[in-house]
JSON list of C-alpha atoms in Angstrom, two decimals:
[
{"chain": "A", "resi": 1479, "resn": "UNK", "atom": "CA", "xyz": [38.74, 28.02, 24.07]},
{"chain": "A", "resi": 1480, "resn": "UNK", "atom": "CA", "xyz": [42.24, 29.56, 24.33]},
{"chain": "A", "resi": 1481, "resn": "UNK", "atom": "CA", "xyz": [42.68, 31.30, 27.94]},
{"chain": "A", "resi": 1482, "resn": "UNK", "atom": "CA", "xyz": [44.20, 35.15, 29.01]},
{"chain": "A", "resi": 1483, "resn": "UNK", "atom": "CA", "xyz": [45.12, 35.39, 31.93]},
{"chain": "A", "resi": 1484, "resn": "UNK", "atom": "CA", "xyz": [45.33, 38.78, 33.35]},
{"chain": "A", "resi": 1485, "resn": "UNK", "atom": "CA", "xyz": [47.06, 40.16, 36.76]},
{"chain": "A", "resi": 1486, "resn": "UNK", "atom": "CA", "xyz": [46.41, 41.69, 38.55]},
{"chain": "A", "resi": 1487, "resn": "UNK", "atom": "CA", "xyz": [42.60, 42.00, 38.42]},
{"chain": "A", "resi": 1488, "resn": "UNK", "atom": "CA", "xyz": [42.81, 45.48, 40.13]},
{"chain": "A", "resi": 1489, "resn": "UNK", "atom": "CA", "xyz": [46.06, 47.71, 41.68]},
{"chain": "A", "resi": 1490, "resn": "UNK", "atom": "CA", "xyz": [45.95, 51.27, 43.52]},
{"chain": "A", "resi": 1491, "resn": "UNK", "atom": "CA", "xyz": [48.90, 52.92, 43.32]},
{"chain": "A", "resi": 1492, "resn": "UNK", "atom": "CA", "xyz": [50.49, 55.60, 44.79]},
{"chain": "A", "resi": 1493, "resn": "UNK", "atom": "CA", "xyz": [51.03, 59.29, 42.55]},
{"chain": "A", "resi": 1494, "resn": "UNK", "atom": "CA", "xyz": [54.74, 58.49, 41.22]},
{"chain": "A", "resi": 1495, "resn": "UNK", "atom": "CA", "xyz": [54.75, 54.81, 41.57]},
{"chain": "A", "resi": 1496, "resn": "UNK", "atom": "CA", "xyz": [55.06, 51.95, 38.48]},
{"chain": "A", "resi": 1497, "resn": "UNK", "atom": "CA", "xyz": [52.88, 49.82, 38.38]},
{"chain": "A", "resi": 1498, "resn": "UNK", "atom": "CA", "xyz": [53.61, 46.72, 36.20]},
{"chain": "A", "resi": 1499, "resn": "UNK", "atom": "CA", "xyz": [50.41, 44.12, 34.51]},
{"chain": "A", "resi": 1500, "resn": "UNK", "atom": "CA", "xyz": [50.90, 40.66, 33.51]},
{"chain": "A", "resi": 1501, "resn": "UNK", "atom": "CA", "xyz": [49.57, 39.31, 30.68]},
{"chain": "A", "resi": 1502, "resn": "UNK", "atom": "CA", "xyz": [49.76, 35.64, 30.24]},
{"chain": "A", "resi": 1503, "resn": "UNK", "atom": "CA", "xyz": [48.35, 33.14, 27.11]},
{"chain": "A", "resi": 1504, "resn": "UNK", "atom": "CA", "xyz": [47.59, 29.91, 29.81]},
{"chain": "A", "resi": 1505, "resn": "UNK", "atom": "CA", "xyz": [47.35, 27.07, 26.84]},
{"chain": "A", "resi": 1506, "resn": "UNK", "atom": "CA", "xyz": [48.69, 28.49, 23.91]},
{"chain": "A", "resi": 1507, "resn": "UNK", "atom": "CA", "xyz": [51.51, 30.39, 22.36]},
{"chain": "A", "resi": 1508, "resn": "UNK", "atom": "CA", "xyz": [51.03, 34.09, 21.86]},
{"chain": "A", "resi": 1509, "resn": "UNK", "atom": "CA", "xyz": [52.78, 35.42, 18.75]},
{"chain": "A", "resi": 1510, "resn": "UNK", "atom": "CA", "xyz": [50.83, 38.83, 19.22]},
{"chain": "A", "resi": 1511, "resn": "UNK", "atom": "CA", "xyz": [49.71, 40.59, 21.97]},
{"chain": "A", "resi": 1512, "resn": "UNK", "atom": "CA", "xyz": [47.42, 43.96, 22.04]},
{"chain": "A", "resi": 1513, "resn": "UNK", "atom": "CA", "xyz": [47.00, 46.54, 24.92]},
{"chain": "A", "resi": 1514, "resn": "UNK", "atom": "CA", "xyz": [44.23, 47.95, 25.35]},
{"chain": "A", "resi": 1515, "resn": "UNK", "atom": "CA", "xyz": [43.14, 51.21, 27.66]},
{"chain": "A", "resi": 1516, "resn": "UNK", "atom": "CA", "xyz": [39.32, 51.76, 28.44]},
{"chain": "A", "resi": 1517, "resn": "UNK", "atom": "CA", "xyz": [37.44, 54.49, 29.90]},
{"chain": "A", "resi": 1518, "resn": "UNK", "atom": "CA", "xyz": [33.95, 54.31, 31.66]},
{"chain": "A", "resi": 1519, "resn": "UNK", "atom": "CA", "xyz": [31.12, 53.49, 28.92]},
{"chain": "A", "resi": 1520, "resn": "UNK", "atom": "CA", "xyz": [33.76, 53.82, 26.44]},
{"chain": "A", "resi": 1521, "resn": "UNK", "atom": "CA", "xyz": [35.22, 51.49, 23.58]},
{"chain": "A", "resi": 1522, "resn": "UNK", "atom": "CA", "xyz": [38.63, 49.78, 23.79]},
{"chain": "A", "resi": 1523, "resn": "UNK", "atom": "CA", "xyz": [41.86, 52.09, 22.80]},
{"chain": "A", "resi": 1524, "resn": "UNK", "atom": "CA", "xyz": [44.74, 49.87, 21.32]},
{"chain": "A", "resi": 1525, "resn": "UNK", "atom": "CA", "xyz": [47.78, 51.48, 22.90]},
{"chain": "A", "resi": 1526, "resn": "UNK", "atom": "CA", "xyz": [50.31, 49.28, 20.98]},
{"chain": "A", "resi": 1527, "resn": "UNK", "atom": "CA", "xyz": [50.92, 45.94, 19.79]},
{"chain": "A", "resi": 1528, "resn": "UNK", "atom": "CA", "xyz": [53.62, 43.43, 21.37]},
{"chain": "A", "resi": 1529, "resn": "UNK", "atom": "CA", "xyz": [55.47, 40.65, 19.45]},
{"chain": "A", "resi": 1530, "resn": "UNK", "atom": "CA", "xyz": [57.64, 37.72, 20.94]},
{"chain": "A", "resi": 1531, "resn": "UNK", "atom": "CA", "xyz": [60.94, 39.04, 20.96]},
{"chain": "A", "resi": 1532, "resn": "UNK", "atom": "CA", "xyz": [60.74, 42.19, 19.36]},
{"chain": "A", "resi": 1533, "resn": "UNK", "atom": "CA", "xyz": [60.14, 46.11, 20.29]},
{"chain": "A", "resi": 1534, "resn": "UNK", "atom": "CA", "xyz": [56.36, 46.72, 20.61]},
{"chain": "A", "resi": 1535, "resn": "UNK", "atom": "CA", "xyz": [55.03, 49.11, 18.05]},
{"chain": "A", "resi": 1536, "resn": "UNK", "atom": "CA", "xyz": [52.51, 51.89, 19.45]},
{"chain": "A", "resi": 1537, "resn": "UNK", "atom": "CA", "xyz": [49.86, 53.97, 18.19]},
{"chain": "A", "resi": 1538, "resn": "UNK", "atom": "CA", "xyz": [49.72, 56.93, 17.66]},
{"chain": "A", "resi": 1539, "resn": "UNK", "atom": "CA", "xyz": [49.56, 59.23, 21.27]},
{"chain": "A", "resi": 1540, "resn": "UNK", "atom": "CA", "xyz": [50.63, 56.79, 23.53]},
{"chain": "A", "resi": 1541, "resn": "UNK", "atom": "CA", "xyz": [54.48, 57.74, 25.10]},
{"chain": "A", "resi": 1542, "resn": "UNK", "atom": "CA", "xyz": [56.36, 54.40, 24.68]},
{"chain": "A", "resi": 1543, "resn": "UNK", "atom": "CA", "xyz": [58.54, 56.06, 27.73]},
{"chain": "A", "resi": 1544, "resn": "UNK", "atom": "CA", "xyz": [54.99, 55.73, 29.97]},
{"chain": "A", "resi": 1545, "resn": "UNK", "atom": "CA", "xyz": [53.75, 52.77, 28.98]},
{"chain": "A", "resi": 1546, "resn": "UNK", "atom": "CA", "xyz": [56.31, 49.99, 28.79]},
{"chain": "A", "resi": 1547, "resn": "UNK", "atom": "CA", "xyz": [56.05, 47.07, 26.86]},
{"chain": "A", "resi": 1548, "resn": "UNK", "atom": "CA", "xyz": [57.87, 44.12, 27.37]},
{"chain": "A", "resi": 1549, "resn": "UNK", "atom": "CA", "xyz": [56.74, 40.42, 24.97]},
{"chain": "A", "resi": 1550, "resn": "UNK", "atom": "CA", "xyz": [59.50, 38.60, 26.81]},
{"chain": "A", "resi": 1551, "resn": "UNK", "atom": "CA", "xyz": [57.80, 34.94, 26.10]},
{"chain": "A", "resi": 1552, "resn": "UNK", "atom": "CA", "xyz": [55.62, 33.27, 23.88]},
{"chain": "A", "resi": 1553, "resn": "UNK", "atom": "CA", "xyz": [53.33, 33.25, 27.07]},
{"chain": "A", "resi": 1554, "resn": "UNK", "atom": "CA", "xyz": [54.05, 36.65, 28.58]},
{"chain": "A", "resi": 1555, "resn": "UNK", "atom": "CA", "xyz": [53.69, 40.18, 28.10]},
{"chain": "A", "resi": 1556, "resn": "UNK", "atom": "CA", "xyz": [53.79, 43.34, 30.40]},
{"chain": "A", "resi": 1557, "resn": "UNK", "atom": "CA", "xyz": [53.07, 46.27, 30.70]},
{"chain": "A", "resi": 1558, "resn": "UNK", "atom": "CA", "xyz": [54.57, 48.84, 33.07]},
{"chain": "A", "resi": 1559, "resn": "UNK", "atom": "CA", "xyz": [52.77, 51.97, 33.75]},
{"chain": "A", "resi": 1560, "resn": "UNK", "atom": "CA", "xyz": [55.54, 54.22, 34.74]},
{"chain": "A", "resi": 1561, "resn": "UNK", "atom": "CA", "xyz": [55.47, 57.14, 37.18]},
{"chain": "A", "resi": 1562, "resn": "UNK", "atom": "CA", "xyz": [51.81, 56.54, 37.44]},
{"chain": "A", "resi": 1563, "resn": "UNK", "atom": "CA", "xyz": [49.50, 60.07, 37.91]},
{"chain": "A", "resi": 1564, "resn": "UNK", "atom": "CA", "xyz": [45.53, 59.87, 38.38]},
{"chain": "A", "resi": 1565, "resn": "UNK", "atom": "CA", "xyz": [45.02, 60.52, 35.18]},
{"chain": "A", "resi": 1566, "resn": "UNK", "atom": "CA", "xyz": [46.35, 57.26, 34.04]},
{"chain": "A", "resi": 1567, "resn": "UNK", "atom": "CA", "xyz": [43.57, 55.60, 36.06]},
{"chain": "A", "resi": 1568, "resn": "UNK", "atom": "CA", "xyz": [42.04, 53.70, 33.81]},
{"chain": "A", "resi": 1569, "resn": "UNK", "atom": "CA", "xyz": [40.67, 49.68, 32.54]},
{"chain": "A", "resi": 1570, "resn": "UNK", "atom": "CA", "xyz": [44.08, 48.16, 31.02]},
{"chain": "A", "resi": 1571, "resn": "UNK", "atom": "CA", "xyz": [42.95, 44.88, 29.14]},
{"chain": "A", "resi": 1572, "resn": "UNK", "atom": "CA", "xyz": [44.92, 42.34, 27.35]},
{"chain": "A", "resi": 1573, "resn": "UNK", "atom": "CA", "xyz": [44.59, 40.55, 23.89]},
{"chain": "A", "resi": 1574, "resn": "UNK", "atom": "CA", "xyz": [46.42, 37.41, 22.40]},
{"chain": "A", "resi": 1575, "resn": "UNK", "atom": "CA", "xyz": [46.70, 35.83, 19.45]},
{"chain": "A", "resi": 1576, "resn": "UNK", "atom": "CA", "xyz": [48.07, 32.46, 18.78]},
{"chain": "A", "resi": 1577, "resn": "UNK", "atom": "CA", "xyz": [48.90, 33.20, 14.87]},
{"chain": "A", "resi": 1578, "resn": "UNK", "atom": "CA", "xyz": [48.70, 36.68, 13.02]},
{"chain": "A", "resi": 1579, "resn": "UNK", "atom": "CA", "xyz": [44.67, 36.99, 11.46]},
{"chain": "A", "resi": 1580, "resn": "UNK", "atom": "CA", "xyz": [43.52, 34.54, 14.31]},
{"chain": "A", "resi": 1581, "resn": "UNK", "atom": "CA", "xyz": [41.45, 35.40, 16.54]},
{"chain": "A", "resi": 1582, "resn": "UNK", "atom": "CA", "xyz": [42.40, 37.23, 19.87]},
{"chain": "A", "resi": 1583, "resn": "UNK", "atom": "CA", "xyz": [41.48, 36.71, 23.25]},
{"chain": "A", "resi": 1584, "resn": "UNK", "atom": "CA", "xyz": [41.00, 38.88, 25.93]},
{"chain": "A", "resi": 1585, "resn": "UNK", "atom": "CA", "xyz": [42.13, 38.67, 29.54]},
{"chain": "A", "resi": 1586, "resn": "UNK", "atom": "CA", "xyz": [39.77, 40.01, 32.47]},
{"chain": "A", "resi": 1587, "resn": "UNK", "atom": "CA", "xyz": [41.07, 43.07, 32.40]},
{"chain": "A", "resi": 1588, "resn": "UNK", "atom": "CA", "xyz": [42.96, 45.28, 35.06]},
{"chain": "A", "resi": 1589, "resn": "UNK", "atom": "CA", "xyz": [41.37, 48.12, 37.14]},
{"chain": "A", "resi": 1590, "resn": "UNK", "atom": "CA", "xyz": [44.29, 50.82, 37.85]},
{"chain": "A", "resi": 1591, "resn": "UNK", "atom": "CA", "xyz": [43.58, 53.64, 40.13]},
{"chain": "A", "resi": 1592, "resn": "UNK", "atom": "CA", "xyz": [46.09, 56.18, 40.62]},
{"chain": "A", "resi": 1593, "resn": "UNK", "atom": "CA", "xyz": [45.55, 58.05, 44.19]},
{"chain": "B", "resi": 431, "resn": "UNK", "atom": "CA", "xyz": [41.61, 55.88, 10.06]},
{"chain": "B", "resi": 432, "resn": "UNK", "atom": "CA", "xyz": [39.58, 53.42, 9.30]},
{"chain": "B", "resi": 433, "resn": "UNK", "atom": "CA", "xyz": [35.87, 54.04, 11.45]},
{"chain": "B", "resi": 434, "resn": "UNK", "atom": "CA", "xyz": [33.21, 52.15, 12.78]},
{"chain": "B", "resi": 435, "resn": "UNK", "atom": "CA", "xyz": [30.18, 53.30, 13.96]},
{"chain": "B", "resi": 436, "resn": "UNK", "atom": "CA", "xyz": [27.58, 51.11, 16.36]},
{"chain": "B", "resi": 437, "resn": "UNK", "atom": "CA", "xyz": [24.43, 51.94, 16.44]},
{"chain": "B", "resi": 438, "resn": "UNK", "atom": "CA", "xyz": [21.67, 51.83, 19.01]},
{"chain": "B", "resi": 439, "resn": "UNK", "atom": "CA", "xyz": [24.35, 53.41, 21.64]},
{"chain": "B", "resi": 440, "resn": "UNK", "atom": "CA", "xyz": [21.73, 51.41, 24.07]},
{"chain": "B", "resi": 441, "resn": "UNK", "atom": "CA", "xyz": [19.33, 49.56, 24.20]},
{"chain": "B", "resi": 442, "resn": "UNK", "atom": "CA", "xyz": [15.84, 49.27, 26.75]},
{"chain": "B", "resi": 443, "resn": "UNK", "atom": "CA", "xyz": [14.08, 45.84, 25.58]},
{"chain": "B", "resi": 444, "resn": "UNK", "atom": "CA", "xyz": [11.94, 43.30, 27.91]},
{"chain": "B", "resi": 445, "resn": "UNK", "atom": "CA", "xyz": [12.63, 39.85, 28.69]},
{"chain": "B", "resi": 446, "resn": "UNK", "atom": "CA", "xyz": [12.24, 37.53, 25.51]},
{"chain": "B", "resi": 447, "resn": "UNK", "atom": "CA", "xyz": [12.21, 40.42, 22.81]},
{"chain": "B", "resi": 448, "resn": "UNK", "atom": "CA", "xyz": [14.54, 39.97, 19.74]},
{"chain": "B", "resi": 449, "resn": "UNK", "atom": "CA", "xyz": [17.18, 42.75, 19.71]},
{"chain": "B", "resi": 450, "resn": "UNK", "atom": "CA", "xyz": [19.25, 44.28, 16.46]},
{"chain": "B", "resi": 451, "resn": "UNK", "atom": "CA", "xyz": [22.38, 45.85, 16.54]},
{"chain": "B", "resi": 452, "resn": "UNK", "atom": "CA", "xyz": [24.55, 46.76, 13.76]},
{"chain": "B", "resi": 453, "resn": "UNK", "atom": "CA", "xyz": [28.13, 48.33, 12.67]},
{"chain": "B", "resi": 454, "resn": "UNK", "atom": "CA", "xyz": [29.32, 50.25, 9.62]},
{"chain": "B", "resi": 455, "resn": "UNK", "atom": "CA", "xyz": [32.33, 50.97, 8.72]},
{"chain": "B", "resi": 456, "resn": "UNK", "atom": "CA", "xyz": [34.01, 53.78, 6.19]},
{"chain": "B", "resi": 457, "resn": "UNK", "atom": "CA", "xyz": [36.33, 51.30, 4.31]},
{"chain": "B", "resi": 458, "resn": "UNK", "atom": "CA", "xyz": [35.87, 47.60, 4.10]},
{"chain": "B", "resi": 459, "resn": "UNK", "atom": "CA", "xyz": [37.56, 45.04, 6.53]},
{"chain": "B", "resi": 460, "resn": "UNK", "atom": "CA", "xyz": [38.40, 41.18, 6.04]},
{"chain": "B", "resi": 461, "resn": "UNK", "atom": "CA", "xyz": [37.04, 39.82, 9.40]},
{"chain": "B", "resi": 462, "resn": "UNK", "atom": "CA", "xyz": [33.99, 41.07, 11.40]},
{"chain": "B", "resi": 463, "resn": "UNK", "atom": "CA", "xyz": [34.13, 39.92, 15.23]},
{"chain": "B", "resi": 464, "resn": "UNK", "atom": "CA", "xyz": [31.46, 40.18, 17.88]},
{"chain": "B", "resi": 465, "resn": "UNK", "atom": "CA", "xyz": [32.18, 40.53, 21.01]},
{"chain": "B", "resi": 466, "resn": "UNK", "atom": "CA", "xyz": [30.38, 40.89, 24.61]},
{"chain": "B", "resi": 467, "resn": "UNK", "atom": "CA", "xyz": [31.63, 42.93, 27.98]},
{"chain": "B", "resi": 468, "resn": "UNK", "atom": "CA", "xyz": [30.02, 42.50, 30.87]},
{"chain": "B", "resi": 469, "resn": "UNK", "atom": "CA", "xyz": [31.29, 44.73, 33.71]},
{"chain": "B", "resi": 470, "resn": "UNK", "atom": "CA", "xyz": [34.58, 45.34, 34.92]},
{"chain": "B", "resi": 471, "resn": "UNK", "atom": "CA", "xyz": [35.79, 41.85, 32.26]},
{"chain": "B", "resi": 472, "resn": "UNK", "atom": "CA", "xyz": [37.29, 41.63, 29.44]},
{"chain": "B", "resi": 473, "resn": "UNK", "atom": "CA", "xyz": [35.45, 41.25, 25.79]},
{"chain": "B", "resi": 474, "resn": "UNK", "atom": "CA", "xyz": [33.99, 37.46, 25.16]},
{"chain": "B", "resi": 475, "resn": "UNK", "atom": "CA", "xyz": [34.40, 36.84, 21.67]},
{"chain": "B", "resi": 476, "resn": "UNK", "atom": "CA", "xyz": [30.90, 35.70, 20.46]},
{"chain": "B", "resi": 477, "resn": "UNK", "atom": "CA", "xyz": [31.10, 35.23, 17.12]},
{"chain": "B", "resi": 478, "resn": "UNK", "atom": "CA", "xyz": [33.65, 35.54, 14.01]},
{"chain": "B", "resi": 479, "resn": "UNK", "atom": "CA", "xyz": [32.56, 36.16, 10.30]},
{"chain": "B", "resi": 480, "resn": "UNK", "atom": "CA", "xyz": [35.61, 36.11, 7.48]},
{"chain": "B", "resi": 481, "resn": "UNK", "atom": "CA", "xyz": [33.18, 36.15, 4.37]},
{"chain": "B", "resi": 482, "resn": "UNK", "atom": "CA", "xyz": [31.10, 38.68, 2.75]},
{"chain": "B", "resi": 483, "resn": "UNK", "atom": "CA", "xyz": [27.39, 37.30, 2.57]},
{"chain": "B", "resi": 484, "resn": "UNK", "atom": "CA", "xyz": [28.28, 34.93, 5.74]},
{"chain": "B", "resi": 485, "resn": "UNK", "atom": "CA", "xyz": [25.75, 34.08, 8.15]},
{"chain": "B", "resi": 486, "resn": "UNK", "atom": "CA", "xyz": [26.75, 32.47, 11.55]},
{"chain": "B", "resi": 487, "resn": "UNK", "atom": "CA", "xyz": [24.56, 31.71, 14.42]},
{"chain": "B", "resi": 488, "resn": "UNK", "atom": "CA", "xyz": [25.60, 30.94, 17.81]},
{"chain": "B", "resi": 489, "resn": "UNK", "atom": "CA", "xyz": [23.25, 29.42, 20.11]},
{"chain": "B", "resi": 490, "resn": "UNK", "atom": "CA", "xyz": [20.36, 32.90, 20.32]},
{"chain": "B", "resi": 491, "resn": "UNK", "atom": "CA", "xyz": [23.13, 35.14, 18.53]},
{"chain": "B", "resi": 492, "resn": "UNK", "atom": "CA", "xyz": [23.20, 35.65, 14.86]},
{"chain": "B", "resi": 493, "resn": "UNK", "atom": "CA", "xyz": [25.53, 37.76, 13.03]},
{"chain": "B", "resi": 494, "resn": "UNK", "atom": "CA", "xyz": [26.06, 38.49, 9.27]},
{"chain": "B", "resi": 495, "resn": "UNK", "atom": "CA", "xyz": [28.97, 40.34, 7.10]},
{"chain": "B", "resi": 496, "resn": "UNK", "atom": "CA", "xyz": [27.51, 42.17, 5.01]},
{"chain": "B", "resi": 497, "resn": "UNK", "atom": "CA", "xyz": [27.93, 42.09, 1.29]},
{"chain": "B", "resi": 498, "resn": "UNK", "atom": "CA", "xyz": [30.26, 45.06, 0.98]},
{"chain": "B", "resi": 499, "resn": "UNK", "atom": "CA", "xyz": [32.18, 44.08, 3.54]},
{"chain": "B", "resi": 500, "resn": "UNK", "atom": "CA", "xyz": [31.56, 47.67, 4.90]},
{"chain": "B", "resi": 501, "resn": "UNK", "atom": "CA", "xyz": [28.92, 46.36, 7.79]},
{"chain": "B", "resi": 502, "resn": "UNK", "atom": "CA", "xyz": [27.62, 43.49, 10.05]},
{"chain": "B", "resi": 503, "resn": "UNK", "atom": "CA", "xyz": [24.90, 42.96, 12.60]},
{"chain": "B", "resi": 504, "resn": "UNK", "atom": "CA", "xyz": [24.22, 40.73, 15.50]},
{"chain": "B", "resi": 505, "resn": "UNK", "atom": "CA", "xyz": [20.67, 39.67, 16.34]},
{"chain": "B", "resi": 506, "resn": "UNK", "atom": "CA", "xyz": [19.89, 38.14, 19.79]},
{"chain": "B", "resi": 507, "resn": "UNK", "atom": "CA", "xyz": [16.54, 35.97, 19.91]},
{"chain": "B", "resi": 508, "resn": "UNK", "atom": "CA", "xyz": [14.42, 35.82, 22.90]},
{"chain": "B", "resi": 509, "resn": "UNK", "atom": "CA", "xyz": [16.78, 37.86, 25.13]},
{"chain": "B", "resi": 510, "resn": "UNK", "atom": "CA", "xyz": [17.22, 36.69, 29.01]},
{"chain": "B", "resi": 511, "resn": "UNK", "atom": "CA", "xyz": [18.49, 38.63, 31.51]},
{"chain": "B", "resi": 512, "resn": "UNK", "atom": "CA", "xyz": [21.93, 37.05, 31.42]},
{"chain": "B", "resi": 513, "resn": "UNK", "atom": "CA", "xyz": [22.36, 38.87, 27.71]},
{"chain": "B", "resi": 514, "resn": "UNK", "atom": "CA", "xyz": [22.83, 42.14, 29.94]},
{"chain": "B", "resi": 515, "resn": "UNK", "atom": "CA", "xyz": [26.10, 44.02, 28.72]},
{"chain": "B", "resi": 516, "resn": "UNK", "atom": "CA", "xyz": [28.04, 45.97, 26.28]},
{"chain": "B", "resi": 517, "resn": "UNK", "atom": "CA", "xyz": [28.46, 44.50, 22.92]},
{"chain": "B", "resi": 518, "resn": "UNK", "atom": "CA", "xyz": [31.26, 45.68, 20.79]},
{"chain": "B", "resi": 519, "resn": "UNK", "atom": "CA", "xyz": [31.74, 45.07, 16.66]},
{"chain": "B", "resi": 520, "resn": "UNK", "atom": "CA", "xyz": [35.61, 45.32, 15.49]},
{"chain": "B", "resi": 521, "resn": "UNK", "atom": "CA", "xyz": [36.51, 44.69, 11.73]},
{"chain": "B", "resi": 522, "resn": "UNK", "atom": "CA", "xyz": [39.94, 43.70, 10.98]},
{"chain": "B", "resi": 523, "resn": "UNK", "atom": "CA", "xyz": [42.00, 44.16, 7.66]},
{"chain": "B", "resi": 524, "resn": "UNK", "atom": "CA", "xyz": [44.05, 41.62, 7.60]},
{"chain": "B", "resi": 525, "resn": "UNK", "atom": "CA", "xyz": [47.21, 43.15, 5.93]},
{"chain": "B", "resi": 526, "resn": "UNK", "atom": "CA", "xyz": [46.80, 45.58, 9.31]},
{"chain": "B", "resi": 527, "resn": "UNK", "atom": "CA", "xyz": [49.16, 43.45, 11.91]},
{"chain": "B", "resi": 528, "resn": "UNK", "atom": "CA", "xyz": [45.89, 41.71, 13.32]},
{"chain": "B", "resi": 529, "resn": "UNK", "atom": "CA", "xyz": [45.06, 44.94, 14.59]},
{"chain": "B", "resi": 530, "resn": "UNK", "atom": "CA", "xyz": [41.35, 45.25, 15.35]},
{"chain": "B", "resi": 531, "resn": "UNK", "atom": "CA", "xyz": [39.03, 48.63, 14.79]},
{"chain": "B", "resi": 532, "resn": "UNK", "atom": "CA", "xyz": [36.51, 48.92, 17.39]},
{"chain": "B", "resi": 533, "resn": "UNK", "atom": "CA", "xyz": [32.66, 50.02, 17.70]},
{"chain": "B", "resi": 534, "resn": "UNK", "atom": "CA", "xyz": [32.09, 52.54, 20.07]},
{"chain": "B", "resi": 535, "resn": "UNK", "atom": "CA", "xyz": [29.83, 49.39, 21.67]},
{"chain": "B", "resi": 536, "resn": "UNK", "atom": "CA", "xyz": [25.76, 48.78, 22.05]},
{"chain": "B", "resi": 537, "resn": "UNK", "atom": "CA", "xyz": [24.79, 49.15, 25.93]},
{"chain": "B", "resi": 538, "resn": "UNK", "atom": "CA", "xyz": [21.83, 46.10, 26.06]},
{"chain": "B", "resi": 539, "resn": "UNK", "atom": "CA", "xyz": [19.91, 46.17, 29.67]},
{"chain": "B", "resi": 540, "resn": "UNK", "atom": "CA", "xyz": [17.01, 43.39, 29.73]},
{"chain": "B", "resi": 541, "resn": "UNK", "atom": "CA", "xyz": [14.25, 43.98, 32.20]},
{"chain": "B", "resi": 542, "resn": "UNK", "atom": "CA", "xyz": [12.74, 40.63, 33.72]}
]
């Protein structure tokens, strides 16, 4: 099956600091990519969706000045938490798609704790 | 927005029981996806549906999309402890940008 490759796995950061998250489709193109956000026994909250080469669109909520979303390849997309504060501590997970209604596929996940 | 609701929240069950989970939603979707977390991963896909009435089975999983496209529910046979984890529904509408609604997920612990 198609492989997302997440990094890093976990990141503490200091109050202030960015903190940036890789997301990476390992043997296939990635038209679309999702960001997700997930709190303790919680379900996933898209934050925004990230095309190849394009601005990503975000829902609802989520400051686009915060959360920065860059689809720079058809393999990579980050995401920069900027001017991180505890209360963006949080699971960050990636999804990718190879082609728009196909299915996605999630990376491992990154643990971010803001101290 | 369009709503999905999971129900058990969690689930208690012992070694080799069958369990039932299910999801409905408040408007109908194209796709129903399964999908299993186990902790501190990301979601495994399990299993994919993309037809009312379709029945898919996948290994001890078995899912369905139900006929008005407004539900679906996974059954897992004979559970072993491995099947420990959250399990999550999404529907997807496909005119939505691929965007996937999410269950609020079905906590499963096995005991031995």
């Amino acid at each position: 099956g198609a492989v997302v490759s997440q990094h890093p796995s976990w990141v503490i950061c200091k109050s202030g600091t960015s903190v940036k998250i890789e997301c990476r489709s390992l043997d296939f193109q990635a038209t679309t990519m999702f960001w997700y956000r997930q709190f303790p026994k919680q379900s996933l909250m898209l934050m925004a969706t990230s095309n190849e080469g394009s601005k990503a669109t975000y829902e609802q909520g989520v400051e686009k000045d915060k959360f920065l979303i860059n689809h720079a390849s058809l393999t990579l997309s980050t995401l920069t938490v900027t001017s991180a504060h505890p209360e963006d501590s949080s699971f960050y997970i990636c999804s990718a798609t190879e082609v728009l209604h196909s299915e996605a596929f999630f990376g491992q996940g990154t643990r971010l704790t803001v101290v | 927005g369009q709503q999905l609701n999971q129900s058990p929240q969690s689930m208690f069950i012992q070694e080799g029981e069958d369990v039932s989970m299910n999801c409905t939603s408040s408007s109908i979707f194209n796709t129903w996806l399964w999908y299993k977390q186990d902790p501190g991963e990301g979601p495994v896909l399990l299993i994919a549906l993309y037809k009312a009435g379709e029945l898919t089975s996948n290994g001890r999983l078995t899912a369905q999309f139900g006929i008005t496209r407004k539900d679906s529910f996974l059954n897992i046979s004979a559970s072993i402890p491995s099947d420990v984890g959250i399990y999550f529904c999404a529907g997807r509408y496909n005119t939505n940008a691929g965007k996937s609604t999410f269950g609020d997920g079905t906590t499963l612990t096995v005991k031995p």
